[in-house]
Structure formats: C-alpha cells, structure tokens
Coordinates of C-alpha atoms in Angstrom, one line a residue:
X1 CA 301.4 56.1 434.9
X2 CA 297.5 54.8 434.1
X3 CA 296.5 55.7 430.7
X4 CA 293.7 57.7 430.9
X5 CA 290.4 56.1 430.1
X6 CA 288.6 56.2 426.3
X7 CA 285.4 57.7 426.8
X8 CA 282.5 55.2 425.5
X9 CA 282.0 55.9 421.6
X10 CA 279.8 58.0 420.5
X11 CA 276.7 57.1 418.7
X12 CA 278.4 57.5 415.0
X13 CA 281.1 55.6 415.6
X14 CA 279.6 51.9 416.8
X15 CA 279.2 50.2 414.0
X16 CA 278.8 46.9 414.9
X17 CA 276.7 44.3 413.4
X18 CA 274.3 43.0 416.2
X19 CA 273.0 39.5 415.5
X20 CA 269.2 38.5 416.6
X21 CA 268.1 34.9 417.2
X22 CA 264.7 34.0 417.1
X23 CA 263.2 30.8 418.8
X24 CA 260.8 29.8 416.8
X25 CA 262.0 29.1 412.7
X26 CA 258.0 29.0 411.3
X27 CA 257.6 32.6 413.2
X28 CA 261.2 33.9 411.7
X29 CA 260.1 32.9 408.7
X30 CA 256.9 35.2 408.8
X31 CA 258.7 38.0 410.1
X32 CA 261.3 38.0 407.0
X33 CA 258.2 37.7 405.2
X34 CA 257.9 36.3 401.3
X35 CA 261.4 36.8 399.7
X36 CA 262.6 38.6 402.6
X37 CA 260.3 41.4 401.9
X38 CA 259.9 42.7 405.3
X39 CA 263.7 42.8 405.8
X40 CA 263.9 44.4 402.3
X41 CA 261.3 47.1 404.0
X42 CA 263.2 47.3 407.0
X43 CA 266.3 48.3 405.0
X44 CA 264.8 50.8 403.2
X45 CA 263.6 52.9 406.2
X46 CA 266.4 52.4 408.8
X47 CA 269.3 52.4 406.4
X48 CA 270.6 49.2 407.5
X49 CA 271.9 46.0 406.0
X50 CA 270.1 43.3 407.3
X51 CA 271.1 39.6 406.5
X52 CA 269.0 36.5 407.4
X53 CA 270.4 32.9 407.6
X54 CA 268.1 30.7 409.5
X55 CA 266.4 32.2 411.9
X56 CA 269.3 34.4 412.5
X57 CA 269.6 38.0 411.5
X58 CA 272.4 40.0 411.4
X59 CA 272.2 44.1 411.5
X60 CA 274.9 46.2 410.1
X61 CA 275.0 50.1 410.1
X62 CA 275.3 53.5 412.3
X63 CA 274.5 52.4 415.9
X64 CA 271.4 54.4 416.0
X65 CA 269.8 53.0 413.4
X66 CA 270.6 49.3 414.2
X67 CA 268.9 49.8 417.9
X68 CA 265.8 51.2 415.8
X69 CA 265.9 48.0 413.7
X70 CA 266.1 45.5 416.9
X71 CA 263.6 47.4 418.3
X72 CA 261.3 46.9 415.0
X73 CA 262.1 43.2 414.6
X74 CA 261.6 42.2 418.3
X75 CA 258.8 44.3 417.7
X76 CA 257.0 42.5 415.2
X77 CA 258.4 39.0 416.6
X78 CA 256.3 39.8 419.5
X79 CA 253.3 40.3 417.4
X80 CA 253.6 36.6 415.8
X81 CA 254.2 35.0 419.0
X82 CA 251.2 36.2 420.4
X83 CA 249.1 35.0 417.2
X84 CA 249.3 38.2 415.8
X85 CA 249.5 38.9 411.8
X86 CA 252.3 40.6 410.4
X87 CA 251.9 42.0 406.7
X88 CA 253.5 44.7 405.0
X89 CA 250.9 47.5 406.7
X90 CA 252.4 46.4 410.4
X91 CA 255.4 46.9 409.3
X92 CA 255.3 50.0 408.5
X93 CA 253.0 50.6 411.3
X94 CA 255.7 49.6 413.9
X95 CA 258.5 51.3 411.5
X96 CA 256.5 54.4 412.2
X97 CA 256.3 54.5 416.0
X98 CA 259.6 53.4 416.6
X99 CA 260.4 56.7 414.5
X100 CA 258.3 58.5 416.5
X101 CA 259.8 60.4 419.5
X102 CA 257.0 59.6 421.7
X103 CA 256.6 56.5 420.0
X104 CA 256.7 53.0 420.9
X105 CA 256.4 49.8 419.1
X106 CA 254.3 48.0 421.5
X107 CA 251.3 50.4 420.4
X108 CA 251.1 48.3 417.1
X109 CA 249.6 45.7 419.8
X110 CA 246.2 48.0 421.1
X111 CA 244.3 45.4 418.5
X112 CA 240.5 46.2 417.8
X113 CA 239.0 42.7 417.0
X114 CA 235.6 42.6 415.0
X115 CA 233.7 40.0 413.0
X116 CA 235.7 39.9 410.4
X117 CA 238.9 41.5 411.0
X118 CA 241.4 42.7 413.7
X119 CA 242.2 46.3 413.0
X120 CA 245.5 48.0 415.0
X121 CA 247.1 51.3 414.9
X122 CA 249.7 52.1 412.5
X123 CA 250.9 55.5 414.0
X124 CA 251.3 56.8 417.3
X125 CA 248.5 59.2 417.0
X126 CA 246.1 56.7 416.3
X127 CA 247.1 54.3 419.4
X128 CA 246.4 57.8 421.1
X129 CA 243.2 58.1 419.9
X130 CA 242.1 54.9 421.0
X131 CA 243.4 54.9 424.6
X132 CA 241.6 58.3 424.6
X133 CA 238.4 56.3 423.3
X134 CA 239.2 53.6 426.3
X135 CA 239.2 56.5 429.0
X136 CA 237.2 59.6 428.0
X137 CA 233.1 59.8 427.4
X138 CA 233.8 62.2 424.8
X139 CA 236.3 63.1 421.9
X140 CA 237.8 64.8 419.4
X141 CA 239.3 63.5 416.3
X142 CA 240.5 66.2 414.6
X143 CA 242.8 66.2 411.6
X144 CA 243.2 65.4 407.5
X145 CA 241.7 62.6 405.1
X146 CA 243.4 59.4 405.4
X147 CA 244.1 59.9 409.1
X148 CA 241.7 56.8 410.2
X149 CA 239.7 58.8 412.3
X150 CA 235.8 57.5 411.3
X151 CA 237.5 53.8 410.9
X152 CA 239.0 53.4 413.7
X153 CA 235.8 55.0 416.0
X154 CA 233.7 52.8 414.1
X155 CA 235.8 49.5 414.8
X156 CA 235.9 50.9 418.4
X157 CA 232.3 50.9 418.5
X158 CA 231.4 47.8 416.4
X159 CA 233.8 45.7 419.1
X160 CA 231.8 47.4 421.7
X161 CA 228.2 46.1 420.4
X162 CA 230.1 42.8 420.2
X163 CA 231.2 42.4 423.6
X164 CA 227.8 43.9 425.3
X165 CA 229.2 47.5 426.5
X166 CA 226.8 49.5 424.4
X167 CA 223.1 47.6 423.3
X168 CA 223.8 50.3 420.1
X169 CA 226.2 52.1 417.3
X170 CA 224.6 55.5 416.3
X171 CA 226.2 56.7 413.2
X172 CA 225.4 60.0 412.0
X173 CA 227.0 62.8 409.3
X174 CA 225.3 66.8 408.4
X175 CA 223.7 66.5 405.3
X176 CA 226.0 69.1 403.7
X177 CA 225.4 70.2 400.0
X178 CA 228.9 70.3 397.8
X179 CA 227.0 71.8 395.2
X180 CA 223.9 70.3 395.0
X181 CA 220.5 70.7 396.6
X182 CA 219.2 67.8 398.2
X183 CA 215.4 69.1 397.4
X184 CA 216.2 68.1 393.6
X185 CA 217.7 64.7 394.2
X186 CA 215.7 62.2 393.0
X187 CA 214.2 59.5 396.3
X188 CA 212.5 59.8 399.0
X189 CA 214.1 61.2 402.0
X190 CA 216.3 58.1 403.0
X191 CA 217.7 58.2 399.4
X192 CA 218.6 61.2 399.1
X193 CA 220.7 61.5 402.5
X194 CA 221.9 58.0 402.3
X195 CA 225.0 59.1 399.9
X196 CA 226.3 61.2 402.7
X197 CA 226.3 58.7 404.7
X198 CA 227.9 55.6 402.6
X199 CA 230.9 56.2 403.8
X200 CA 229.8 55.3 407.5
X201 CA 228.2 51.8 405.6
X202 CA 231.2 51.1 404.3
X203 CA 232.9 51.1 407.1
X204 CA 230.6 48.7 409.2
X205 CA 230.6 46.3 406.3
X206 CA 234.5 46.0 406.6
X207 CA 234.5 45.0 410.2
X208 CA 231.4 42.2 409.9
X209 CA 229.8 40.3 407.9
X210 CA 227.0 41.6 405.3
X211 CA 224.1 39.8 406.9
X212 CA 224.7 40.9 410.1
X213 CA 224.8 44.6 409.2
X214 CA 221.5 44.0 407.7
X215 CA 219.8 42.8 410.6
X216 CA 221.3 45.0 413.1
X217 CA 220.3 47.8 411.0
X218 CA 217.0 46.5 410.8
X219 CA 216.5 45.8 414.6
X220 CA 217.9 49.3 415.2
X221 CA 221.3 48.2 417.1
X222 CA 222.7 49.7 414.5
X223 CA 221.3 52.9 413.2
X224 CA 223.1 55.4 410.3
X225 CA 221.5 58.6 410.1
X226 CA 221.9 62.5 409.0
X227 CA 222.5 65.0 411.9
X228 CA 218.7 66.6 411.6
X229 CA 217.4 63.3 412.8
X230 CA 219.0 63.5 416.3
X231 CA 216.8 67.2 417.4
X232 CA 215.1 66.0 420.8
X233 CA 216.6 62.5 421.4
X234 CA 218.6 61.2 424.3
X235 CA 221.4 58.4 423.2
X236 CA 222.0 56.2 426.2
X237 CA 223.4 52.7 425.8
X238 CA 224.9 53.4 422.7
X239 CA 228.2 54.1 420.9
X240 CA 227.7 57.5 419.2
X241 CA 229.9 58.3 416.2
X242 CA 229.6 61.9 414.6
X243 CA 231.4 62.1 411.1
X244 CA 232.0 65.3 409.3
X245 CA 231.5 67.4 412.2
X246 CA 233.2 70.5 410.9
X247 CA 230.4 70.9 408.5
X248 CA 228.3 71.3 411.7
X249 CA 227.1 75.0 412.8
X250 CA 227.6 76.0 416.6
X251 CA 223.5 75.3 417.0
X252 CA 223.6 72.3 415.5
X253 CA 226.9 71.2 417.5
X254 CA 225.5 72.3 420.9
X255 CA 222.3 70.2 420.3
X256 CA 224.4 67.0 419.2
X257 CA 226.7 67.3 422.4
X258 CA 223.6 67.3 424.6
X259 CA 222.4 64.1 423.4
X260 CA 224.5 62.2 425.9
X261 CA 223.1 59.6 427.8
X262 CA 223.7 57.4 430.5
X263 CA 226.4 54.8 429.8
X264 CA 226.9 56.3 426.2
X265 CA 230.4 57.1 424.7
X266 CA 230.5 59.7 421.8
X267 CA 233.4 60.2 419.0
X268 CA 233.1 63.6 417.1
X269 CA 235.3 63.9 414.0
X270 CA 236.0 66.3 411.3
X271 CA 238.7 68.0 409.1
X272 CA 238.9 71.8 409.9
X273 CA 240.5 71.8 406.5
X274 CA 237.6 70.6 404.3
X275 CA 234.6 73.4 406.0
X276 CA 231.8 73.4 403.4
X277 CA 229.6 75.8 405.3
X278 CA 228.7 78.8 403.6
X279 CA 230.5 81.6 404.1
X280 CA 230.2 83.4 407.1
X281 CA 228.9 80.5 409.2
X282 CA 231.7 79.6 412.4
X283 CA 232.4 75.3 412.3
X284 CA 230.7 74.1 414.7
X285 CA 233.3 71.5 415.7
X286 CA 236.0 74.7 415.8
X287 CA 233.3 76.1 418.3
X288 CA 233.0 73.4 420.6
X289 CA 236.8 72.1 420.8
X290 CA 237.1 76.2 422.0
X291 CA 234.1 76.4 424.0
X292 CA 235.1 72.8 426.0
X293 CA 238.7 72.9 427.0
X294 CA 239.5 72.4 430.3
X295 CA 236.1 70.3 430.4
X296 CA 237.0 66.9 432.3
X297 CA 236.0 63.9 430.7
X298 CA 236.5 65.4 427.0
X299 CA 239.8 64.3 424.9
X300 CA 240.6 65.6 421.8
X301 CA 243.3 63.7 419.5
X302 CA 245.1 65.8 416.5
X303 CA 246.0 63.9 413.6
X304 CA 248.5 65.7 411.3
X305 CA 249.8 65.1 407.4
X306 CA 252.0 62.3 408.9
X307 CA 249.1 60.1 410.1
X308 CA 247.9 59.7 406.7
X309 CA 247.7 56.2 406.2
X310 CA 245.9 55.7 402.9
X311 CA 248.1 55.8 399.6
X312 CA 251.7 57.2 400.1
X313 CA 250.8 60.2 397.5
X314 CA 247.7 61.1 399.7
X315 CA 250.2 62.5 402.2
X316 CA 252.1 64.4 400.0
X317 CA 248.4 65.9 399.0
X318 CA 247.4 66.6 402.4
X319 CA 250.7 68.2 402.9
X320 CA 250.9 70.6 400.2
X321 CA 247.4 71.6 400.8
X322 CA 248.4 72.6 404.1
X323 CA 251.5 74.7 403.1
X324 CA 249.3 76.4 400.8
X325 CA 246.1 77.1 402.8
X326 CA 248.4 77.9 405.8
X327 CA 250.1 81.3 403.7
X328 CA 246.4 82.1 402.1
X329 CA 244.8 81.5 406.0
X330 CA 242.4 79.6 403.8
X331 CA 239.6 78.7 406.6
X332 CA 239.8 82.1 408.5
X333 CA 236.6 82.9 408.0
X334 CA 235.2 80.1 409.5
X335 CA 236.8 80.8 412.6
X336 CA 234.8 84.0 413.1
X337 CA 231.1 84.8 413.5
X338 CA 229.3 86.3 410.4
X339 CA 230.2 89.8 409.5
X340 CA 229.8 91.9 406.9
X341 CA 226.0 91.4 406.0
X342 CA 225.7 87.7 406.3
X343 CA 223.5 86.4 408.9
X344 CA 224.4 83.6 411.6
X345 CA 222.8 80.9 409.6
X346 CA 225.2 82.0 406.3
X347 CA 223.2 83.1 403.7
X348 CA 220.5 81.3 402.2
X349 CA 220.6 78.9 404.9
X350 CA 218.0 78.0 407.0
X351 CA 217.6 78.1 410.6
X352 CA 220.2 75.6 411.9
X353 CA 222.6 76.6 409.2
X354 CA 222.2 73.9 406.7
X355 CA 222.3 75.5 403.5
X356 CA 219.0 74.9 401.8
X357 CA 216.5 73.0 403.3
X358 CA 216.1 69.1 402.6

C-alpha cells in the first residue's frame, strides 16, 4: 500500500539555514558593512543568525524570517551593484519595506539625485509619495513631524530645476504666530518672516551647494516666500512647494490652489496634528483635502507614526501624542466652522485669518 504523502511543512517548522553567494567580494564586503554591522542590524530586526565567511552568508532561523532576510540582503546587493550607497539608514530603509505588507524592497531604489546628494525613500509611504509626485499635478502630504514630507518635495523639485522640467522652485510657508506678534519683531519685513521659513533654506542647502542657492535665489529660480506674498500671481513653469499648510484658513487655501499654472507641479503639506489657528477657524488644508476628493489629477499621500524617520524616540513621541489627542478629540474644533461667537477669521484675526496682521 502507498504511504500517504507528508503535506509540505508549514512555515514554523523549515528551519533551514539558506546560504547566499555574492559575485562580487569588494561589493559583499560593503553590504556586511564595517565589523559586520549591517549583518549585526539585520539580526536584530529579522531575528535571524546570519554568518559571513567570504562573500558567503549563511541564514539560520524560522522560515519566514530567513525569506525576509534574503530578500533584504539581495536587496541591498542590488543597490551596490548598481553604484548605489548602502549605509546604516538603507538598511533600515529596505528592513522597513520588506516589513511592510505592501512593501517592497526595490522602492529603496526611486533615488532623487541633487547637487550634492542622492536622497531615497526609507519607507513605503514615502516611495508612495514620490510616485504620486511623478504622476499627479497636485498633492497632499499629509501626516506627523519626521515623516519627510517638505524634504523629500523639495529634493523632488530641486532635481527638477536641475534637469530643466520647471525654469523655478517656489517655496512658501503661512506666517503663523506661536505666540508672538510679528508686528513687534525686530527687521524689516523679510526679517521678520524669514524664521518661518528657515526650515525650507535648510532644506535647499542640503541638496546643493551654498553658492548656488545664493545665486538662484538671487536670479529668482529659486524664490522662498510667506503665503501672503502669493495673492494675484499665476505660478507656471515652476515647482511649487506649500509647507505648513494646515495653518492655512479655507480663504487662504482656495487662493493658493488657484495659483496653478501651465506646466507647474504643486506639493501641499501639513500636520493636521500641529493646527495653530486660533480657535474657531476650520484648517484650510482639512478643507481642501474634503472639498477635492474625487478631483482627477489630485493625490494625497498619509504618512502615519511609523514613517517617522528622524530619531528613533521621535516616533515614540509622535505616537503617544496621538493616543492621547485621539481620546481628548484634540483638533475637533478645527474641523468645524466657527461657532459660538467667533467669527470666520477666529478672533482677533484679520481678514484672511492670520492672526494679527504683519
């Protein structure tokens, strides 16, 4: 009589080690990384043993996990061979998308390349937002600090200028008070906005060099400036990056949007979280992510607590907040109208809902 047949094993039980040869003992050398420091990484994560001898690897552990650590290590091989750096941030990068259920390492690989450095995502989110930056006119970036949202719409549009899509970047921020007035800062009126908007300088001095900034800021292909400023223009040929947008009122929001001009591309970002309008006065990002779905040719990307790429603890920060502000429905009454004897502007605010007046 024929034995019946085993069924395959499940998951749990293979075991295996799998062993991975790599061609190329300079590039294996570089993916192990100084004192085997990537494997070491690798290890941590996956909950795997991983032993190098050569340019030989061998992977011990549940079955699972040792796919998900061929998968990184191909992964990141594939990265050096095409020239590709790979430091301790792409390994976590591609440790994260090959956790990701709709994941997938070969994201690591949608490169920005600028002046002075080559910037890729390092979470599935992020290689979201920039496909969504490759195919819509407009979107949304919508989600916590540390997410990458400005940074990586400002590498977008800095690589743009560089290769001759747009002829400018247009930068822009509200000039929002967080408890001062702007009337009793010291400077003229470029010195007293220009705080707000340091962030955005920053940003364009990581991906080129100093000079250049300078003198594209002074020719006007590149031009940082507060919300106000953009009242009557039309922004065609140019790379338009809104920061901060959920300190925007619906007025204010509505004008921005209908700045778009021919062969433009605009990225709107903001943290719903982090509203410092005064009370009473509806975001105008909140507004027009509402008021413009369904819209074709508008994207809007959601970054969550888990995108958080700045310091580990940030995420743990941006995560507790959120537990907390979600049973307090902190933010509620930002998604409303004003009620309750506060005008549309919020009170004390001038006409376009700014707060006091500049």
């Amino acid at each position: 009589m024929t034995p019946p047949v085993k069924p395959f094993a499940t998951a749990e039980e293979r075991t295996g080690p799998r062993v991975l040869q790599f061609d190329d003992n300079s590039l294996a050398l570089q993916l192990f990384g100084s004192h085997h420091s990537h494997l070491a990484r690798i290890e941590q994560v996956l909950e795997v043993v991983l032993n190098a001898r050569g340019n030989q690897v061998t992977i011990t552990g549940p079955a699972e996990q040792v796919e998900d650590a061929v998968i990184v290590l191909e992964g990141l091989y594939a990265r050096l061979e095409k020239g590709m750096n790979v430091g301790a941030e792409e390994v976590d990068a591609v440790l994260r998308m090959s956790g990701s259920e709709s994941g997938d390492v070969s994201d690591a690989d949608l490169t920005i390349k600028t002046r002075k450095r080559h910037i890729s995502p390092r979470t599935t989110v992020q290689a979201d937002y920039l496909r969504a930056i490759d195919r819509a006119e407009l979107v949304f970036g919508i989600g916590p600090a540390g997410t990458g949202k400005t940074y990586l719409a400002v590498a977008k549009a800095v690589e743009s200028l560089i290769r001759g899509d747009v002829d400018r970047i247009i930068l822009s921020r509200p000039a929002v008070e967080a408890g001062e007035q702007l009337g009793f800062l010291p400077g003229d009126m470029r010195e007293k906005v220009d705080p707000y908007l340091r962030p955005l300088y920053d940003a364009l001095h990581d991906m080129m060099p100093g000079d250049q900034v300078v003198k594209r800021l002074e020719n006007d292909e590149i031009e940082v400036a507060p919300l106000a400023f953009m009242r009557g223009r039309t922004l065609a040929n140019a790379f338009v990056i809104l920061d901060e947008a959920q300190n925007t009122t619906a007025v204010q929001m509505k004008m921005f949007l209908t700045r778009l001009g021919e062969n433009a591309r605009m990225v709107i970002t903001g943290d719903l979280s982090q509203v410092d309008l005064p009370r009473g006065t509806r975001s105008g990002l909140r507004d027009a992510v509402d008021t413009l779905r369904g819209v074709g040719g508008i994207e809007v990307v959601r970054f969550t607590e888990k995108d958080v790429v700045r310091h580990p603890l940030v995420m743990k920060i941006v995560k507790a907040y959120d537990e907390r502000e979600g049973r307090k429905k902190v933010g509620a009454r930002y998604e409303k109208d004003a009620a309750n004897g506060v005008n549309g502007n919020g009170a004390g605010g001038d006409a376009n809902g700014n707060g006091a007046k500049l």
